[in-house]
mmCIF file of C-alpha atoms in Angstrom:
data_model
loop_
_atom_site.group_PDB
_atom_site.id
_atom_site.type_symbol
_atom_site.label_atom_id
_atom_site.label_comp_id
_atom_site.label_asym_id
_atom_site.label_seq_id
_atom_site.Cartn_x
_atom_site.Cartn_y
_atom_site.Cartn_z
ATOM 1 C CA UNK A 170 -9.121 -15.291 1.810
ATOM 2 C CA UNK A 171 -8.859 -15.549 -1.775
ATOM 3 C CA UNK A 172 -5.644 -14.003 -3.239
ATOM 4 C CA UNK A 173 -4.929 -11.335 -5.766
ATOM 5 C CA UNK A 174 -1.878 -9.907 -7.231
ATOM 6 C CA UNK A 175 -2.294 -6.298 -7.563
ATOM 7 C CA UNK A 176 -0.237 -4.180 -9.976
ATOM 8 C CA UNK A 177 0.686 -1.086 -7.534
ATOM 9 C CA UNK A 178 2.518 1.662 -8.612
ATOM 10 C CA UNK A 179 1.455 4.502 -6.330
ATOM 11 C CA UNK A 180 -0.411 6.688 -8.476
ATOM 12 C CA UNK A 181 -4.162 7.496 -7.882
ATOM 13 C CA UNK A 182 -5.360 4.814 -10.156
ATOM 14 C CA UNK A 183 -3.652 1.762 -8.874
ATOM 15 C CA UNK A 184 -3.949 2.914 -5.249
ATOM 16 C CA UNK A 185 -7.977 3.011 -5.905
ATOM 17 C CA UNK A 186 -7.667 -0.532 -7.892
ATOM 18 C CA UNK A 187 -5.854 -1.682 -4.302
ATOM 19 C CA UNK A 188 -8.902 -0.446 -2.743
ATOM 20 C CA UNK A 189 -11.288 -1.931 -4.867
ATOM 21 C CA UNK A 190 -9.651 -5.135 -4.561
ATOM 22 C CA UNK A 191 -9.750 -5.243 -0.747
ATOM 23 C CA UNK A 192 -13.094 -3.965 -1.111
ATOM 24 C CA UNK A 193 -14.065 -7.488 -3.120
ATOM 25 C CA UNK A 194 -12.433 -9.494 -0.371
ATOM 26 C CA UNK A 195 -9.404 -10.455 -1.766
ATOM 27 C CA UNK A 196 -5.643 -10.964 -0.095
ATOM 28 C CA UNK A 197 -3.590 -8.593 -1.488
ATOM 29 C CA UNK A 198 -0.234 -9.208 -2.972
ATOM 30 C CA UNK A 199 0.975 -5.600 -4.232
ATOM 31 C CA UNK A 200 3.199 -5.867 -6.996
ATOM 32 C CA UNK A 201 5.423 -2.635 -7.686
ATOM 33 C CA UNK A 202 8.300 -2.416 -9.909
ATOM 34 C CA UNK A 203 11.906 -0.517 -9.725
ATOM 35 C CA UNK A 204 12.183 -0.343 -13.521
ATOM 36 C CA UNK A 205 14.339 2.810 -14.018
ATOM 37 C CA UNK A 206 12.094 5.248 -13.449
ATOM 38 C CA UNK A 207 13.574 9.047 -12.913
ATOM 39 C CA UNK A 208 12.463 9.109 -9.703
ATOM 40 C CA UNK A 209 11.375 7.516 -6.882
ATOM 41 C CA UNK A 210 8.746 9.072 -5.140
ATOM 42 C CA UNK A 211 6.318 6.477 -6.811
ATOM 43 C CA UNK A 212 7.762 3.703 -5.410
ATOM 44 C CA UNK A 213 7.954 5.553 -1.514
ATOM 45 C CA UNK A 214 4.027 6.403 -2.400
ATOM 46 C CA UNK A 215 3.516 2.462 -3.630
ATOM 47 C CA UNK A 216 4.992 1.355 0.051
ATOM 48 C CA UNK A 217 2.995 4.241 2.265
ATOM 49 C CA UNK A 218 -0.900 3.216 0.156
ATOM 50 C CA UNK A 219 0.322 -0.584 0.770
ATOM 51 C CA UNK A 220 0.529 0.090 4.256
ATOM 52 C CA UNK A 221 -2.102 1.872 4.321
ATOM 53 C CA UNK A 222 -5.126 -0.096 2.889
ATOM 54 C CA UNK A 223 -3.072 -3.449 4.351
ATOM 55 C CA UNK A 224 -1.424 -6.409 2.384
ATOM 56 C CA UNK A 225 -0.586 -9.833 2.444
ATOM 57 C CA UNK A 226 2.907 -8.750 0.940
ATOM 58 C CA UNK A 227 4.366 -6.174 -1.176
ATOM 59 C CA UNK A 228 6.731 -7.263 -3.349
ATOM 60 C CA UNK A 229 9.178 -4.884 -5.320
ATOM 61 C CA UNK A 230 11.046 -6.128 -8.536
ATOM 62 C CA UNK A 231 14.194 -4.694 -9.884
ATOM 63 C CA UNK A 232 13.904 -4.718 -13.810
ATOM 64 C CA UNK A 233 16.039 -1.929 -16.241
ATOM 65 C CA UNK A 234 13.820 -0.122 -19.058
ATOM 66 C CA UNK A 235 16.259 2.726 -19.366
ATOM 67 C CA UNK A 236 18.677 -0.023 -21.557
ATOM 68 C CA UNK A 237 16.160 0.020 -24.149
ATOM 69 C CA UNK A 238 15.084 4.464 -23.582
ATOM 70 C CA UNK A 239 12.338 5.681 -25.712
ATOM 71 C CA UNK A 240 10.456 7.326 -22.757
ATOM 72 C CA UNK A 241 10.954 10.670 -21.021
ATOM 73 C CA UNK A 242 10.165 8.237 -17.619
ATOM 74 C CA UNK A 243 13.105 6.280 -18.195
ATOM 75 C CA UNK A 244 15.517 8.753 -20.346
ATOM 76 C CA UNK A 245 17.239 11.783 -20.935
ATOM 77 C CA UNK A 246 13.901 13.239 -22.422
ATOM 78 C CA UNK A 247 12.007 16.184 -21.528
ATOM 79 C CA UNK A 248 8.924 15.595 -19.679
ATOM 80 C CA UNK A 249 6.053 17.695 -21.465
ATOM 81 C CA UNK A 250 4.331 20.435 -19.661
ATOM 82 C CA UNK A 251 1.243 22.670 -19.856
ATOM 83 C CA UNK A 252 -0.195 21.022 -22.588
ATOM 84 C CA UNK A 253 -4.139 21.634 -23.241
ATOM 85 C CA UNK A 254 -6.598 18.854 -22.374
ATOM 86 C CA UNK A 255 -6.924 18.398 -26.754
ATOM 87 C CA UNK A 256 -3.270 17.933 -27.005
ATOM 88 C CA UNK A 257 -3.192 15.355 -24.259
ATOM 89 C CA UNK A 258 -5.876 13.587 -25.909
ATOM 90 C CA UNK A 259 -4.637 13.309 -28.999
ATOM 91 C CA UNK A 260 -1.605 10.548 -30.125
ATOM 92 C CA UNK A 261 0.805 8.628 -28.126
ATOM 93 C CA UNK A 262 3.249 10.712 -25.590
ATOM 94 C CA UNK A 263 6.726 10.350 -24.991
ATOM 95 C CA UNK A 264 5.636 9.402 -21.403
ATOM 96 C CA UNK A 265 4.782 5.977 -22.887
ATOM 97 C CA UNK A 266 7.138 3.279 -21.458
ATOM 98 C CA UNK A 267 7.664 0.883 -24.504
ATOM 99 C CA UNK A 268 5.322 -2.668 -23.080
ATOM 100 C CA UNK A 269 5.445 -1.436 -19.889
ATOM 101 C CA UNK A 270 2.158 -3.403 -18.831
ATOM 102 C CA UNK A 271 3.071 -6.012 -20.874
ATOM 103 C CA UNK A 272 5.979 -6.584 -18.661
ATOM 104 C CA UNK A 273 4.410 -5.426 -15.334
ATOM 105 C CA UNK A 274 1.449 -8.019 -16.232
ATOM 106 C CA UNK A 275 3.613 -11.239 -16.921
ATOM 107 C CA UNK A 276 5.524 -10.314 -13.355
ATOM 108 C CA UNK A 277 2.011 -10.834 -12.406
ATOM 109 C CA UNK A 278 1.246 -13.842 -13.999
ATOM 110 C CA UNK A 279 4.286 -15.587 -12.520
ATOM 111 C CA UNK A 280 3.382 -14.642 -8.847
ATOM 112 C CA UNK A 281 0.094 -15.391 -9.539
ATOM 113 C CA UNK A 282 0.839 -19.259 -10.674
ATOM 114 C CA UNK A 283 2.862 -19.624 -7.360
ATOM 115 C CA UNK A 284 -0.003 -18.058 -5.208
ATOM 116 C CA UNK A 285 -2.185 -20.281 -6.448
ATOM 117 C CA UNK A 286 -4.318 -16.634 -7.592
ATOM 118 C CA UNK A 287 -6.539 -16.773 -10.252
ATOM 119 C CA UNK A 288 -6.845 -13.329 -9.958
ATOM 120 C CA UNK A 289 -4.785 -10.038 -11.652
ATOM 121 C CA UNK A 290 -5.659 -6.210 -10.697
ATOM 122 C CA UNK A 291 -4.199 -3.718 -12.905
ATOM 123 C CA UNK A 292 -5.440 -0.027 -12.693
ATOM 124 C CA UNK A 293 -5.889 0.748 -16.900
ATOM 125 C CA UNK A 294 -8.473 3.585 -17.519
ATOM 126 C CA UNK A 295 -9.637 4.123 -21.270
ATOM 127 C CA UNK A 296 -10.821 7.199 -20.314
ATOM 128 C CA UNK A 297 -8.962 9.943 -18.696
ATOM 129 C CA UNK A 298 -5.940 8.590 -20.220
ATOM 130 C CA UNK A 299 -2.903 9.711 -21.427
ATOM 131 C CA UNK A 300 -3.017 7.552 -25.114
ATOM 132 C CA UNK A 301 -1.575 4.436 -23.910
ATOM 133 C CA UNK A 302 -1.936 1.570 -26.174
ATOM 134 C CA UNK A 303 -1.425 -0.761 -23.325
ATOM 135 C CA UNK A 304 -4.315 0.665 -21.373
ATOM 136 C CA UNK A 305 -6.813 -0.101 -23.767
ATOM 137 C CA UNK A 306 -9.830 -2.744 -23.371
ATOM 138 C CA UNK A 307 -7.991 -5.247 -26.203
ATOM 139 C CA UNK A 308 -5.126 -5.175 -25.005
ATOM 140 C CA UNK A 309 -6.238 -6.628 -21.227
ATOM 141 C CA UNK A 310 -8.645 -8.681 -23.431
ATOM 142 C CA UNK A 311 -6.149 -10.150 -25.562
ATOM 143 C CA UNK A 312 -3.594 -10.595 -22.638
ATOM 144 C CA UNK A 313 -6.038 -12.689 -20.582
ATOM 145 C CA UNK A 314 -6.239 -15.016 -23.506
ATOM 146 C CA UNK A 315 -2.359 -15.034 -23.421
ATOM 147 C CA UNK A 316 -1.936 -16.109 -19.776
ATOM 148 C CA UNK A 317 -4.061 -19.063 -19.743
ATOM 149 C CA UNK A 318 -2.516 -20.353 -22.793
ATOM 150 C CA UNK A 319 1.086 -20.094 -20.956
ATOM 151 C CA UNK A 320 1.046 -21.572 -17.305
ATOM 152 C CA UNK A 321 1.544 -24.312 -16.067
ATOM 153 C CA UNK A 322 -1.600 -24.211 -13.666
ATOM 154 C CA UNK A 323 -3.901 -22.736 -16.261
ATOM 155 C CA UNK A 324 -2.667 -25.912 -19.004
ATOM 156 C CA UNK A 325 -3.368 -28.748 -16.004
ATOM 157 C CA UNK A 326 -6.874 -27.016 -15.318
ATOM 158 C CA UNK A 327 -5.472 -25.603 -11.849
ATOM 159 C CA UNK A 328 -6.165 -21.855 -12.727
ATOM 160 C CA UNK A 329 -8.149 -19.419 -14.682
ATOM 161 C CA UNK A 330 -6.924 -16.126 -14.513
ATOM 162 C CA UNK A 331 -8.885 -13.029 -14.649
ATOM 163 C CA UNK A 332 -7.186 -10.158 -15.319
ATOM 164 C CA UNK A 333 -9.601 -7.085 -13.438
ATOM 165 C CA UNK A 334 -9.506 -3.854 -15.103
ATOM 166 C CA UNK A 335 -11.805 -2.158 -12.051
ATOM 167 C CA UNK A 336 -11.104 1.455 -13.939
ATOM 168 C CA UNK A 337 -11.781 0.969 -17.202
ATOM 169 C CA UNK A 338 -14.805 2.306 -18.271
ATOM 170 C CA UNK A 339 -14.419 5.562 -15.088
ATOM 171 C CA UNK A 340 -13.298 8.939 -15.692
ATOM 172 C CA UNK A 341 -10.994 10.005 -13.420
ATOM 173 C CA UNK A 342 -13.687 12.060 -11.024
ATOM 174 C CA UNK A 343 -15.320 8.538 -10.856
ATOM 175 C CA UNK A 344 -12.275 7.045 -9.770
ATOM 176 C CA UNK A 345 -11.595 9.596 -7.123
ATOM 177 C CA UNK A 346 -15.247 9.682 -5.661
ATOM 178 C CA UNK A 347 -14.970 6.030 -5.508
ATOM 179 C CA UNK A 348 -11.710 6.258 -3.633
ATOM 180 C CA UNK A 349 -12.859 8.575 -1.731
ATOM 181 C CA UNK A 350 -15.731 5.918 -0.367
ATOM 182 C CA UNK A 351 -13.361 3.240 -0.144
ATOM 183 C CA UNK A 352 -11.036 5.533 2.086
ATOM 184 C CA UNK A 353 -7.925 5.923 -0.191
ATOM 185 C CA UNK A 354 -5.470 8.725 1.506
ATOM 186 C CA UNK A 355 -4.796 10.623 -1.478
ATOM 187 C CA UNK A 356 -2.593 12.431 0.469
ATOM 188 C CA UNK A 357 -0.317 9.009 0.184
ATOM 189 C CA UNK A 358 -0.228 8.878 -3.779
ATOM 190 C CA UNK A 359 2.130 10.393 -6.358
ATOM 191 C CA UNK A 360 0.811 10.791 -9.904
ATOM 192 C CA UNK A 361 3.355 13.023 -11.549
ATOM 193 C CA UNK A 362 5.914 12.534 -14.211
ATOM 194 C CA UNK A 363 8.093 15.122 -13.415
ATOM 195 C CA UNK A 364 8.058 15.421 -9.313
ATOM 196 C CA UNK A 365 10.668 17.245 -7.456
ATOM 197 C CA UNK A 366 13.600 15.400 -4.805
ATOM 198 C CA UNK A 367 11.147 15.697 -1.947
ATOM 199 C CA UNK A 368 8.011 14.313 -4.246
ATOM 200 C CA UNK A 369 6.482 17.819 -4.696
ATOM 201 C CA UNK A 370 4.466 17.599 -7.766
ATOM 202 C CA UNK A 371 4.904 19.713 -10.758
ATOM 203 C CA UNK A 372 1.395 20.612 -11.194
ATOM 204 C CA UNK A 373 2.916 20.998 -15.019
ATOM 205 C CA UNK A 374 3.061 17.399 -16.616
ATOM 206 C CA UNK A 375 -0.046 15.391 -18.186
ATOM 207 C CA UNK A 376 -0.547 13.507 -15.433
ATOM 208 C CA UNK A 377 -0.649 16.392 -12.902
ATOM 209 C CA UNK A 378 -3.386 18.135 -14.945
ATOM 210 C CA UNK A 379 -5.526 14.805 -15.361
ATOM 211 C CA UNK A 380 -5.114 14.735 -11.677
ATOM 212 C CA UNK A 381 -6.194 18.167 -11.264
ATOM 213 C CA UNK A 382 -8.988 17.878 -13.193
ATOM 214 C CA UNK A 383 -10.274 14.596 -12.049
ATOM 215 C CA UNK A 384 -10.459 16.105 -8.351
ATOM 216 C CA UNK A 385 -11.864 19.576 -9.170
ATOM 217 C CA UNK A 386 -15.030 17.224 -11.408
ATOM 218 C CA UNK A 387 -15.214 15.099 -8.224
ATOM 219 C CA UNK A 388 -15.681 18.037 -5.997
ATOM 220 C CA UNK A 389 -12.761 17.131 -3.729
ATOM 221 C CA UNK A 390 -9.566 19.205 -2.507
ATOM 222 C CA UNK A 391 -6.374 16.726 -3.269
ATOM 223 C CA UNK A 392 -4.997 15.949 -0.518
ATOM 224 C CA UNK A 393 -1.574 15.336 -1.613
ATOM 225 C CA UNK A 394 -1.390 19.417 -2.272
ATOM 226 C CA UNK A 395 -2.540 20.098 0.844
ATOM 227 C CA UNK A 396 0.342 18.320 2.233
ATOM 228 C CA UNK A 397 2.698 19.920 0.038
ATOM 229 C CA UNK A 398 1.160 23.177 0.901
ATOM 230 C CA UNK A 399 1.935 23.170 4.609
ATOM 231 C CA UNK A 400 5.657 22.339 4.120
#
């Protein structure tokens, strides 16, 4: 089989990209970062939807965003909750992770050269999103160009990356149905900024209330409150 690195973080998007991927008949190589992050219940859901949908390997890398701050993910700064779907919609949070994908992405590209992978999954959505600059079309656009300018295998003529962007163009209901027919256990994923010790969402946070409204346009219960619900 053909291999892919896929950028896996947990959440409902990448766990559907993971999907996808398998789906196309790719090897998976999940890719998941420990970056200083306030909590961990991402990285627990990362391993559990790994498992689940079946990889190649799963690697985790150990990185520190917190020494540069700037984001309420990675610093002493206070998640925001209950905000209405126009204020989510509008500007740049303070969830943002200063080039988080930029990083994540050139982990990528590095495992990718040594897998001999022409092939990048990365679970960006310029739709339901949260005002991410490094979730938009250009920016994937612009760091495809990047990566086969910088490795080794792309300069000798070994490798022409694609970086896949599956989510792009989907609303978040779109990504759930299709999920849903790829047989994603929602139940596994964690998608909130602000979760409790035992991974309990808020149900407060931007994410939460994309989440929540993604699943009640699909037409689906989530799962992972279900779960919640009977502990």
């Amino acid at each position: 089989m053909t291999p892919a690195v896929v950028l896996l973080s947990g959440g409902l998007d990448s766990s559907t990209t993971l999907a996808i991927a398998k789906s196309d008949g790719f090897a998976l190589y999940a890719l998941s970062f420990r970056y200083g992050q306030r909590h961990r219940a991402e990285l627990e859901s990362a391993a559990a939807v790994a498992c689940s949908i079946g990889v190649a390997d799963h690697a985790v890398i150990d990185i520190d965003l917190r020494r540069f701050g700037g984001s309420a993910l990675t610093a002493d700064i206070p998640v925001p909750k209950g905000r209405s779907a126009q204020a989510i919609g509008v500007g740049i949070p303070v969830t943002y992770v200063p080039a988080r994908n930029t990083v994540f992405l050139s982990f990528a590209l590095a495992w990718a050269e040594t897998l001999g992978a022409d092939d990048i999954f990365i679970g960006v959505n310029a739709q339901d999103y949260s005002g991410y600059p490094d979730c938009r079309p250009a920016f994937i656009e612009a760091f495809e160009r990047m990566a086969n300018l910088a490795t080794a295998a792309a300069v000798e003529g070994r490798q022409r990356l694609k970086i896949h962007a599956p989510l792009m163009s989907l609303t978040k209901a779109e990504i759930i149905a299709k999920g849903i027919s790829l047989g994603v256990d929602y139940g596994l994923t964690s998608s909130c900024y602000d979760p409790g010790t035992d991974g309990r969402p808020c149900g407060h946070c931007d994410s939460c209330l994309l989440r929540a409204k993604g699943f009640a346009e699909a037409g689906y219960p989530d799962p992972l409150l279900s779960r919640f619900a009977s502990t």
